Tab-separated table of N, CA and C in Angstrom:
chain	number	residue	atom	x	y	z
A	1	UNK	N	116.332	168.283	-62.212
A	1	UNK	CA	116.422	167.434	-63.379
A	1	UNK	C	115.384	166.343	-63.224
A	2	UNK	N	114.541	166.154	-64.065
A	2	UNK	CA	114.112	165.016	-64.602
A	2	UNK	C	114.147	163.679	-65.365
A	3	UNK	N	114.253	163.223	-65.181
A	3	UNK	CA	114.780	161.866	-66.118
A	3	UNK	C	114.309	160.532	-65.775
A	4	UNK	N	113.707	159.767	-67.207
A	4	UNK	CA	113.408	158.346	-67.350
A	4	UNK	C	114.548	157.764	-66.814
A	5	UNK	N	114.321	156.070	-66.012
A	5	UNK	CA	115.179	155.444	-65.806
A	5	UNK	C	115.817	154.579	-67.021
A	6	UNK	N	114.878	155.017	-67.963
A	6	UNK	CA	114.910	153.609	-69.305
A	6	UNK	C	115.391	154.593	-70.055
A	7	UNK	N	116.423	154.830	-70.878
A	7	UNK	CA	116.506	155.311	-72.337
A	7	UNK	C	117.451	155.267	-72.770
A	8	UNK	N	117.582	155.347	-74.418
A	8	UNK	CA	118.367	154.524	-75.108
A	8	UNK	C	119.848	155.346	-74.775
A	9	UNK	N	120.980	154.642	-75.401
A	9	UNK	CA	122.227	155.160	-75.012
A	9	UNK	C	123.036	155.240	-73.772
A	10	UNK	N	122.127	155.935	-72.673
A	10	UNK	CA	122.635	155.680	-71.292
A	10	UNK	C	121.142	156.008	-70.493
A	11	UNK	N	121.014	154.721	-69.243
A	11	UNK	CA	119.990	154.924	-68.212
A	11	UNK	C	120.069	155.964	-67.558
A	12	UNK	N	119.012	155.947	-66.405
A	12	UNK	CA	119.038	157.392	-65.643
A	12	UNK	C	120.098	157.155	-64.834
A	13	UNK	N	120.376	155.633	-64.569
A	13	UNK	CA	121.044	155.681	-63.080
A	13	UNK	C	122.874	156.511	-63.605
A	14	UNK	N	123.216	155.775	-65.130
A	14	UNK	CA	124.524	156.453	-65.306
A	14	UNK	C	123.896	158.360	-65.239
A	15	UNK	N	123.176	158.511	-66.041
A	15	UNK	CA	122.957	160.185	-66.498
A	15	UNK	C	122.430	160.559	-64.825
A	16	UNK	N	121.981	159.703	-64.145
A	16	UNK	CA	121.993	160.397	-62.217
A	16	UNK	C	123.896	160.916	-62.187
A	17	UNK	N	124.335	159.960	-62.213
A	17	UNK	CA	125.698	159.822	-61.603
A	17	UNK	C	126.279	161.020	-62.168
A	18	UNK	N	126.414	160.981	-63.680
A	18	UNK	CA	126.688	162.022	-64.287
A	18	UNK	C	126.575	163.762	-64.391
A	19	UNK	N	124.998	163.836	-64.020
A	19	UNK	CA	124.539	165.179	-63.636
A	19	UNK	C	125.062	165.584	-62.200
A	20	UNK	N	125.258	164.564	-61.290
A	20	UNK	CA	125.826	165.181	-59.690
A	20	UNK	C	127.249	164.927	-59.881
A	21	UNK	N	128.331	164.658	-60.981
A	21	UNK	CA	129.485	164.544	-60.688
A	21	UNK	C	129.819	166.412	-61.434
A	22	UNK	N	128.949	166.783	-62.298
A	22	UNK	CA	128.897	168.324	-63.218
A	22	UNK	C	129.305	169.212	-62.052
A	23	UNK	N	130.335	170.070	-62.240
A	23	UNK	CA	130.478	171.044	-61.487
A	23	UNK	C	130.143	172.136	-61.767
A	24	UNK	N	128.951	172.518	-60.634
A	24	UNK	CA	128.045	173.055	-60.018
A	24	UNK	C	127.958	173.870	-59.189
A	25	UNK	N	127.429	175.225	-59.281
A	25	UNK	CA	127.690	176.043	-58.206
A	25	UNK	C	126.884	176.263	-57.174
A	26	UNK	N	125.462	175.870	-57.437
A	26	UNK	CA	124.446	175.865	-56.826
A	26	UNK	C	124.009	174.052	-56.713
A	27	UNK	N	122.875	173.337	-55.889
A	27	UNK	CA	123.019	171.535	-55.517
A	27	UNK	C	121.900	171.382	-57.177
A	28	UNK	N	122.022	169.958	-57.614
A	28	UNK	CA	121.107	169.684	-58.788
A	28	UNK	C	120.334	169.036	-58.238
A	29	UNK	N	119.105	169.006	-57.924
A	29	UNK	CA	118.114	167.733	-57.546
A	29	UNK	C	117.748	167.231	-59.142
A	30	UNK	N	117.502	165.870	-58.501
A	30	UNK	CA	117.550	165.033	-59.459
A	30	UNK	C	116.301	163.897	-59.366
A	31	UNK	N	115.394	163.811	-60.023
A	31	UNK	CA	113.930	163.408	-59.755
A	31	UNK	C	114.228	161.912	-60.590
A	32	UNK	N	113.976	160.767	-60.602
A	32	UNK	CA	114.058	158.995	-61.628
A	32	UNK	C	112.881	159.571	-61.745
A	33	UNK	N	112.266	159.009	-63.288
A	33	UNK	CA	110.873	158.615	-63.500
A	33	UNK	C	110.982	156.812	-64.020
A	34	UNK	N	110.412	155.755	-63.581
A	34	UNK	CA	110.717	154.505	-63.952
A	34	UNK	C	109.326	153.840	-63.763
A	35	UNK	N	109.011	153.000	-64.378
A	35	UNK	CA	108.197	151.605	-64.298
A	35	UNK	C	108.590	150.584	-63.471
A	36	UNK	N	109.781	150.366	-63.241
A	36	UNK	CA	110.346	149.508	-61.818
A	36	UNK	C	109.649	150.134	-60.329
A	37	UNK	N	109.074	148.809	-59.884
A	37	UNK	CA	108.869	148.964	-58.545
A	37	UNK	C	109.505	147.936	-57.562
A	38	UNK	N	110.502	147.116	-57.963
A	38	UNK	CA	110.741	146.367	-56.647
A	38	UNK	C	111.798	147.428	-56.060
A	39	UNK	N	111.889	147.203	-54.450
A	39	UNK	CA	112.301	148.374	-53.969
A	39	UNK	C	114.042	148.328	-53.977
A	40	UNK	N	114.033	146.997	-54.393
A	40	UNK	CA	115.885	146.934	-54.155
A	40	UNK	C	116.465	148.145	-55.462
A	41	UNK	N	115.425	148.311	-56.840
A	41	UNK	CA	116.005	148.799	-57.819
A	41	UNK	C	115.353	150.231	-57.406
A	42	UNK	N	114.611	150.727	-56.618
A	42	UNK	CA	114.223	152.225	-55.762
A	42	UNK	C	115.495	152.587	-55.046
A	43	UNK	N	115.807	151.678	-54.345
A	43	UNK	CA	116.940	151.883	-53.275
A	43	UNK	C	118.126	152.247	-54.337
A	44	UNK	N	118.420	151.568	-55.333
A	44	UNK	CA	119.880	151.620	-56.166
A	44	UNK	C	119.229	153.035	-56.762
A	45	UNK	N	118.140	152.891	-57.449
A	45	UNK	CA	118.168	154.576	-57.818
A	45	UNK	C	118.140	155.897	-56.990
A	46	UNK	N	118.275	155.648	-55.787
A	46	UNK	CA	118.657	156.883	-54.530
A	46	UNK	C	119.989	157.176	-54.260
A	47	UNK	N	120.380	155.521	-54.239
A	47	UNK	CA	122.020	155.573	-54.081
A	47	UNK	C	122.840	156.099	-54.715
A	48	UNK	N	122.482	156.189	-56.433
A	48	UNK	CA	123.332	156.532	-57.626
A	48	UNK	C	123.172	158.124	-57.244
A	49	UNK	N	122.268	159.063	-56.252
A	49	UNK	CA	122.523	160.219	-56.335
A	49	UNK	C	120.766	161.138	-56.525
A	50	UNK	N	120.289	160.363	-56.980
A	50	UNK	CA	118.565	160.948	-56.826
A	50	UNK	C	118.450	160.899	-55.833
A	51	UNK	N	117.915	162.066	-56.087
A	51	UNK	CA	116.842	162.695	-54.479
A	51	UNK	C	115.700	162.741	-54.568
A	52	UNK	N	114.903	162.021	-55.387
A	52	UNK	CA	113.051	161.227	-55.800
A	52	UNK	C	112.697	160.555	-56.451
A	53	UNK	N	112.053	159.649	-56.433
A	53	UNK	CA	111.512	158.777	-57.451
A	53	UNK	C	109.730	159.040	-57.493
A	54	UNK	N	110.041	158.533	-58.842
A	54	UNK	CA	108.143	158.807	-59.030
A	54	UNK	C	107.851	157.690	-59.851
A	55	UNK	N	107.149	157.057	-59.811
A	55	UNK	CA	106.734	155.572	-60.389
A	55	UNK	C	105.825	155.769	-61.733
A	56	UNK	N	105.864	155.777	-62.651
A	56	UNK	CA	104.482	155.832	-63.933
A	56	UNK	C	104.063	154.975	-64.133
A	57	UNK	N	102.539	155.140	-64.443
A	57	UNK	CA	102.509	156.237	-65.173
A	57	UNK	C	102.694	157.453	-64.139
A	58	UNK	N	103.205	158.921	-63.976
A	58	UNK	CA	103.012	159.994	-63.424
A	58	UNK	C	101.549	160.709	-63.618
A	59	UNK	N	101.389	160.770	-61.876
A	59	UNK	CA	100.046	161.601	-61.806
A	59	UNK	C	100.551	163.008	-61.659
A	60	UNK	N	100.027	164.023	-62.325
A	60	UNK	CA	100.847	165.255	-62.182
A	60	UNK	C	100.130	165.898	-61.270
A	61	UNK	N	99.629	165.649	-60.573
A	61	UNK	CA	99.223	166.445	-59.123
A	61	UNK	C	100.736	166.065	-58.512
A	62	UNK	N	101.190	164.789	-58.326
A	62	UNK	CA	102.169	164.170	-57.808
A	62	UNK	C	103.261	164.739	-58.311
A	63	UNK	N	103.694	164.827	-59.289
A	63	UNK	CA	104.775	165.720	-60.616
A	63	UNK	C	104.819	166.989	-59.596
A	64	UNK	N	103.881	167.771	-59.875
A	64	UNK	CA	103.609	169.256	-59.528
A	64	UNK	C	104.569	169.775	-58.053
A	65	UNK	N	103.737	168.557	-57.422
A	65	UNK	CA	104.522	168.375	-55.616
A	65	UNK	C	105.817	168.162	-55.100
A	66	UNK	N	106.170	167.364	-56.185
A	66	UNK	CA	107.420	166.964	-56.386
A	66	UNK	C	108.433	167.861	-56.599
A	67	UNK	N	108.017	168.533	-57.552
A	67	UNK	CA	108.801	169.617	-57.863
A	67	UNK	C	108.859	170.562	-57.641
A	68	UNK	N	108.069	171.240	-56.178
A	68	UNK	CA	107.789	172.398	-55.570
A	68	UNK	C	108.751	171.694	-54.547
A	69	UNK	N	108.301	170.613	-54.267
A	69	UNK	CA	109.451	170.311	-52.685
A	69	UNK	C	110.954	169.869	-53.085
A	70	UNK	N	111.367	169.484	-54.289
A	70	UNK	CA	112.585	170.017	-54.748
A	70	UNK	C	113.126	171.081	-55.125
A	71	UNK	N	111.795	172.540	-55.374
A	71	UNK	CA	112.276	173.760	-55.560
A	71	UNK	C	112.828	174.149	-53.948
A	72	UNK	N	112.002	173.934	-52.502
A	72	UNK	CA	112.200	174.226	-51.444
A	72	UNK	C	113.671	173.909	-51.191
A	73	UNK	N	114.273	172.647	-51.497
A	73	UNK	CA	114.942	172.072	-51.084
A	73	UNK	C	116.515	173.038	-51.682
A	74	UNK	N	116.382	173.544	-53.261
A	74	UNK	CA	117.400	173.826	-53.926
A	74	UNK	C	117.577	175.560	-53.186
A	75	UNK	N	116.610	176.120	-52.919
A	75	UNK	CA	116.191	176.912	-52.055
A	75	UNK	C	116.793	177.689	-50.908
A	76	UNK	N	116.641	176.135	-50.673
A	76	UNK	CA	117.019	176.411	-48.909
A	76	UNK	C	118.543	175.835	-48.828
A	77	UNK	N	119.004	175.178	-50.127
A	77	UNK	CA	120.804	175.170	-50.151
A	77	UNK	C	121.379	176.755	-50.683
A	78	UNK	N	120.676	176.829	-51.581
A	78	UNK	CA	121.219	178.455	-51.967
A	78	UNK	C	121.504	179.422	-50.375
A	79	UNK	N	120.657	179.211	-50.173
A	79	UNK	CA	120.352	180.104	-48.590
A	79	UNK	C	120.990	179.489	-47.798
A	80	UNK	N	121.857	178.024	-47.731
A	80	UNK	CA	122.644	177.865	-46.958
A	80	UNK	C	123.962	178.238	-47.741
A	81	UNK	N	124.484	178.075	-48.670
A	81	UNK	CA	125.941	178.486	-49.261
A	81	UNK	C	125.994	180.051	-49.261
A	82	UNK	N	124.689	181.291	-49.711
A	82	UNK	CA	124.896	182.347	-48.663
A	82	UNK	C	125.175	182.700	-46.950
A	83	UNK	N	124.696	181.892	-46.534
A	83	UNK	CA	124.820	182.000	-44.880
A	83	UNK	C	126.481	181.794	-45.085
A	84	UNK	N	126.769	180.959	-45.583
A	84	UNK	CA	128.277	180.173	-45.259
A	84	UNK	C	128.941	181.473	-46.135
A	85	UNK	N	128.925	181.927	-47.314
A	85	UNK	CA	129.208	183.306	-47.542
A	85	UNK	C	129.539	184.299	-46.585
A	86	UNK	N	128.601	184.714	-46.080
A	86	UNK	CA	128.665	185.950	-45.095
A	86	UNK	C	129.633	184.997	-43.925
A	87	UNK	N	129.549	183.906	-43.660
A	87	UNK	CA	130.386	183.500	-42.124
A	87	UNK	C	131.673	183.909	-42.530
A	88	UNK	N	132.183	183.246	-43.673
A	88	UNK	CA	133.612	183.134	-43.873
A	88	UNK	C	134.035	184.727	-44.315
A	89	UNK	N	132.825	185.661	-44.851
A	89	UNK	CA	133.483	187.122	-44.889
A	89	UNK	C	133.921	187.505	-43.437
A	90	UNK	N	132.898	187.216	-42.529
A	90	UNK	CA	132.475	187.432	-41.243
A	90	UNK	C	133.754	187.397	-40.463
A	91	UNK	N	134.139	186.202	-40.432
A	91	UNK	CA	135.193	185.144	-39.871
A	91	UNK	C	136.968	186.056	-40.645
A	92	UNK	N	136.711	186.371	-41.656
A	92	UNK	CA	137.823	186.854	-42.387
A	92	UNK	C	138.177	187.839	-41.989
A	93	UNK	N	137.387	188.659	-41.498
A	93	UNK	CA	136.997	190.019	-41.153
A	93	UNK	C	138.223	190.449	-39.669
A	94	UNK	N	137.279	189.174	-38.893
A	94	UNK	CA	137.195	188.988	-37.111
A	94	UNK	C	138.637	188.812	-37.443
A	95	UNK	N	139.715	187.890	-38.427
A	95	UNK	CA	140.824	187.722	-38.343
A	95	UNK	C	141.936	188.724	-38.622
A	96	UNK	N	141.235	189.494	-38.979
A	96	UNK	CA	142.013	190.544	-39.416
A	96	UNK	C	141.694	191.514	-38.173
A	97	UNK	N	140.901	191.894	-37.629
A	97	UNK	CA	140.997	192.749	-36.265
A	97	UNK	C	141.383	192.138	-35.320
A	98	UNK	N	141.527	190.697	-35.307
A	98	UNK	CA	142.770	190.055	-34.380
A	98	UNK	C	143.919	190.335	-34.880
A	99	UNK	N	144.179	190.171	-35.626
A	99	UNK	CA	145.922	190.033	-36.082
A	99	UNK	C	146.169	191.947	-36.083
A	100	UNK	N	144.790	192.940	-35.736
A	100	UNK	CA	145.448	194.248	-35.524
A	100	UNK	C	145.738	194.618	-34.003
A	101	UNK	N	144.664	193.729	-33.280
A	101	UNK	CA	145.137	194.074	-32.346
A	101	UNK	C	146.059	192.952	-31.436
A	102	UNK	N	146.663	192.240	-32.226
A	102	UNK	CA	147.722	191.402	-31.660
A	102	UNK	C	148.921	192.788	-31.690
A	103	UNK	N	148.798	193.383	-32.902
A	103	UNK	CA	150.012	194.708	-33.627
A	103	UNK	C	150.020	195.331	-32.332
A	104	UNK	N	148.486	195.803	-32.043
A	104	UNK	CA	148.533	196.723	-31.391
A	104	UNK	C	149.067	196.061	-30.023
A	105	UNK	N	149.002	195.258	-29.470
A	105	UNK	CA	149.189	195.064	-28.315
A	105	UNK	C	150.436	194.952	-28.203
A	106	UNK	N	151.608	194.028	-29.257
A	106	UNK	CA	152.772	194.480	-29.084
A	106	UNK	C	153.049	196.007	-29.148
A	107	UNK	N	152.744	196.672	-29.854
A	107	UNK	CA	153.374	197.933	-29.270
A	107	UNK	C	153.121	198.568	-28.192
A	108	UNK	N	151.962	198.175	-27.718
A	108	UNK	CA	151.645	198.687	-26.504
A	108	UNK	C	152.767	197.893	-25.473
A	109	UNK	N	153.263	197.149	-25.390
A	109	UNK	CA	154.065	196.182	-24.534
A	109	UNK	C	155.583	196.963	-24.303
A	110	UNK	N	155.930	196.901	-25.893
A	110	UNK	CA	157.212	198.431	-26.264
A	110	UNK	C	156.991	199.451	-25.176
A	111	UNK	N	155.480	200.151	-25.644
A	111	UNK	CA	155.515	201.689	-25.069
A	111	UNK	C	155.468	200.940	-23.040
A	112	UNK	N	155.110	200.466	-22.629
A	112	UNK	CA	154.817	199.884	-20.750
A	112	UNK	C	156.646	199.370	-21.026
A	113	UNK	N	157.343	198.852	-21.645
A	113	UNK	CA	158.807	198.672	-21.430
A	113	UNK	C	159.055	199.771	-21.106
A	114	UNK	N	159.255	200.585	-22.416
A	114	UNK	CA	160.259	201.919	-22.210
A	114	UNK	C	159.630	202.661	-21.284
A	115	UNK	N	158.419	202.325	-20.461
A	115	UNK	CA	158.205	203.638	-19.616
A	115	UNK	C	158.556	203.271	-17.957
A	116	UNK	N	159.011	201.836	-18.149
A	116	UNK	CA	159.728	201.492	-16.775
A	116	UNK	C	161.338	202.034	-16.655
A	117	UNK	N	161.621	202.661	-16.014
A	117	UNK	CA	163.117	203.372	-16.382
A	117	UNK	C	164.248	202.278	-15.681
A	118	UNK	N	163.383	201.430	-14.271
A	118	UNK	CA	164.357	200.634	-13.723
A	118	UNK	C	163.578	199.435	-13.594
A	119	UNK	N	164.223	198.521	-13.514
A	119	UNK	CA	163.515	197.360	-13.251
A	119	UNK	C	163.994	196.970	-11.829
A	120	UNK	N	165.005	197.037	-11.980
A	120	UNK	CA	165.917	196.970	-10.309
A	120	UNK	C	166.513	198.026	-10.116
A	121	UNK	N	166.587	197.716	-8.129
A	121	UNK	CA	167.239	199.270	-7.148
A	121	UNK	C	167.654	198.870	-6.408
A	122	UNK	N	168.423	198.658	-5.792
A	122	UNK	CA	169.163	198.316	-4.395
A	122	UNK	C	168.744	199.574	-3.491
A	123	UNK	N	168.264	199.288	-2.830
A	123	UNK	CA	168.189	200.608	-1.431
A	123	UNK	C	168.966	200.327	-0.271
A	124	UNK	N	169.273	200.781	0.835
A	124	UNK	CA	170.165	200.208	1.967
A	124	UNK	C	169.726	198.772	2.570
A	125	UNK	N	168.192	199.064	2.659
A	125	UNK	CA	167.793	197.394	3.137
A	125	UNK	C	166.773	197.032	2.584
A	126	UNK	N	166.886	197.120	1.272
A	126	UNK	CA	165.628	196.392	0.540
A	126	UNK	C	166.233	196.527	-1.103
A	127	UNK	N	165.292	195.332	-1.165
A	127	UNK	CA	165.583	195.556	-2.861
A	127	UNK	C	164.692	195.679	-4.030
A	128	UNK	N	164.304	196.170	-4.877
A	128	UNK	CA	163.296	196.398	-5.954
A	128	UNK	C	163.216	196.202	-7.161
A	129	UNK	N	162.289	194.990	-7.324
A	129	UNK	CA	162.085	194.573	-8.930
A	129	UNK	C	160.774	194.810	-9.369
A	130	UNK	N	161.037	194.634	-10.930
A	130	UNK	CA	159.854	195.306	-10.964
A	130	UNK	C	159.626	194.141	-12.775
A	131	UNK	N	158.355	193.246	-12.548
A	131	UNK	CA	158.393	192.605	-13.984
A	131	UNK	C	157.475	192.849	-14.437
A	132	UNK	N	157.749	192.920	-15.988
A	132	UNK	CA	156.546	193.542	-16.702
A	132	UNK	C	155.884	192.368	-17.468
A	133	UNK	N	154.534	191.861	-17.682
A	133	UNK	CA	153.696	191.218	-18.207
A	133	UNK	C	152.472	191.758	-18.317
A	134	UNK	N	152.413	191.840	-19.431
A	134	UNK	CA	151.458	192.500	-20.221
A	134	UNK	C	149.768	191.778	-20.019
A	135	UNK	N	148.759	192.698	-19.760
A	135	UNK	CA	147.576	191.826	-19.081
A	135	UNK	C	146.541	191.492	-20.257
A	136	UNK	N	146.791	191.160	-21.614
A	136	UNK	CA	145.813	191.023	-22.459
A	136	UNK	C	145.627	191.741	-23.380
A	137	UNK	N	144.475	190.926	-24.185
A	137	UNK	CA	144.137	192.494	-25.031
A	137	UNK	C	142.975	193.431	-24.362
A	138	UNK	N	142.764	193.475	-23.142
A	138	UNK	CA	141.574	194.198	-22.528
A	138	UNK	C	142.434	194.948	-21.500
A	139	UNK	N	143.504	195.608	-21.489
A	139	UNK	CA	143.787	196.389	-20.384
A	139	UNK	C	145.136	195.806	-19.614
A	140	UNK	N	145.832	196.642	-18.715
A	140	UNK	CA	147.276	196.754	-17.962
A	140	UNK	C	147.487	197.563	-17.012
A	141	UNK	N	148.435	197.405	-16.468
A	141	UNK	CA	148.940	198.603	-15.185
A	141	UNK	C	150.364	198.683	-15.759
A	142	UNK	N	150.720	199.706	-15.433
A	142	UNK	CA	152.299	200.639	-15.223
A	142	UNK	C	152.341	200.870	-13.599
A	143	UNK	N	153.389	200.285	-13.298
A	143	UNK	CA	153.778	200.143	-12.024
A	143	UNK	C	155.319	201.373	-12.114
A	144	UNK	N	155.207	201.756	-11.234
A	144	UNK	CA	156.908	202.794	-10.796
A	144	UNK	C	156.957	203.253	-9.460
A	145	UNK	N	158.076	203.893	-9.223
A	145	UNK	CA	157.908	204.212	-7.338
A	145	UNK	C	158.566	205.757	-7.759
A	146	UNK	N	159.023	206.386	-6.631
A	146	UNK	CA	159.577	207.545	-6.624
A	146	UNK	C	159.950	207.419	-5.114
A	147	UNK	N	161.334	208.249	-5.097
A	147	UNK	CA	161.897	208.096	-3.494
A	147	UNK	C	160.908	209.381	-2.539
A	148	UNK	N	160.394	208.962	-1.530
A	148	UNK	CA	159.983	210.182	-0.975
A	148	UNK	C	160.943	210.827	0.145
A	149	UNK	N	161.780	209.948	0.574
A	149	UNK	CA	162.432	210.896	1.282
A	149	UNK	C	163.766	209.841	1.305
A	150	UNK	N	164.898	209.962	2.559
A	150	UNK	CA	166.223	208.949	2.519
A	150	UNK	C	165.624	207.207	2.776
A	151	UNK	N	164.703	207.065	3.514
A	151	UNK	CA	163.804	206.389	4.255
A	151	UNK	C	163.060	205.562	3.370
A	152	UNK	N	162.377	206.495	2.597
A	152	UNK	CA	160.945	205.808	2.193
A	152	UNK	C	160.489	206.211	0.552
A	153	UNK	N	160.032	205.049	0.384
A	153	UNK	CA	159.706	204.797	-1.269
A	153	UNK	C	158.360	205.174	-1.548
A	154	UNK	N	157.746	205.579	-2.989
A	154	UNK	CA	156.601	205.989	-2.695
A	154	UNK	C	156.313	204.680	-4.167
A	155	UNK	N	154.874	204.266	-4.378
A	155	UNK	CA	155.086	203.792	-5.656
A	155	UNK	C	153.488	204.320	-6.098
A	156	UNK	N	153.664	204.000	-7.699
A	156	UNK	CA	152.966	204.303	-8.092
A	156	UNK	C	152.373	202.988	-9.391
A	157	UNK	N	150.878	203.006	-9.474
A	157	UNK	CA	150.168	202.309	-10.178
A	157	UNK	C	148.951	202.903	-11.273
A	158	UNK	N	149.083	202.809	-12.123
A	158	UNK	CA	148.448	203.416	-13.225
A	158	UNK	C	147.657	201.913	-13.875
A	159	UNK	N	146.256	201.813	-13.956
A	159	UNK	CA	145.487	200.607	-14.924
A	159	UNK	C	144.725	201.309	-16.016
A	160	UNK	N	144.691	200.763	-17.349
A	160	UNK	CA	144.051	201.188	-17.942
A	160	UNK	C	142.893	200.361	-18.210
A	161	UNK	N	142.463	200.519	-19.142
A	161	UNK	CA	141.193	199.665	-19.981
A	161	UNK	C	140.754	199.785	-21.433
A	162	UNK	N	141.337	199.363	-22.244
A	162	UNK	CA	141.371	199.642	-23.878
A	162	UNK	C	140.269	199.323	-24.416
A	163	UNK	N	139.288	200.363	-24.659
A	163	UNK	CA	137.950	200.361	-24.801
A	163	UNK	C	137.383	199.851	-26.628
A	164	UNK	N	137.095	199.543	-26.869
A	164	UNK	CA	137.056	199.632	-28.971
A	164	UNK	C	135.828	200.652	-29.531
C-alpha cells in the first residue's frame, strides 16, 4: 500500500492503522508518502504500523526500490507462513504416529503379560519372581525359566528390537 500522509477525510497515519488492523491472510506493507521531515513525526509514522517512508517530492528511482524491497519482504513472509504450513502438517503427522505407537506399545505390554505364565514359584530353597516393565518404544525382553531337572532351573531370555 501506498499512501499520502495528508488527505482529506482521514490521514495516512489513521488509514496506516486501519489497513494493518484488515484481516489478512498474507502481511500488508505499507509505504507514508509525506512532506514532513522532522523525525519525531517519521518516527510516529513507523509506529502507527508503516514499514517506509519516502519524503516528496518522490524520486521514482527511489519509488521503484522501494517497492521491490517491499515486494522481497511480502515474499519472504508468504514463504514463511508456508514453511509454518508444512511444520504444523509435519508436526500433526509425527503426533499421530506417536499416539500409534503409544497403541501399539500397550498392546505389546498385554501380549509380554500374558506370555509370562508365572510371576512367582516357590522351589525348595529359592524363590522366583519375575517383573515385567516394558523397555520403550524401541524394543524388550521376555524373560521365563523351565525346570531342568528336581535340582535345577533353566531360564530363558528372548530381546527384541521393533524396527519401523
Amino acid at each position: 500500500m501506498l499512501s499520502d500522509w495528508m488527505m482529506p477525510g482521514m490521514d495516512g497515519i489513521d488509514f496506516c492503522r486501519a489497513f494493518k488492523a484488515l484481516d489478512r491472510e498474507g502481511y500488508g506493507y505499507f509505504i507514508l508518502l509525506t512532506s514532513k521531515s522532522d523525525k519525531e513525526e517519521v518516527a510516529e509514522g513507523l509506529q502507527c504500523g508503516a514499514d517506509d517512508f519516502l519524503s516528496k517530492p518522490v524520486n521514482g528511482v527511489e519509488l521503484r526500490a522501494r517497492l521491490m524491497a517491499g515486494e522481497r519482504i511480502v515474499e519472504m513472509q508468504r514463504a514463511l507462513l508456508e514453511q509454518k504450513r508444512i511444520v504444523s502438517e509435519t508436526l500433526e503427522q509425527l503426533r499421530k504416529v506417536h499416539d500409534s505407537l503409544n497403541q501399539d506399545q500397550i498392546e505389546a505390554k498385554k501380549l509380554q503379560q500374558s506370555l509370562v505364565r508365572e510371576k512367582y514359584r516357590q522351589f525348595p530353597n529359592a524363590a522366583l519372581s519375575f517383573i515385567l516393565h516394558p523397555a520403550g518404544h524401541i524394543g524388550g525382553d521376555l524373560v521365563g525359566y523351565f525346570p531342568v531337572s528336581k535340582r535345577e532351573v533353566g531360564f530363558s531370555r528372548l530381546m527384541f528390537l521393533v524396527m519401523a
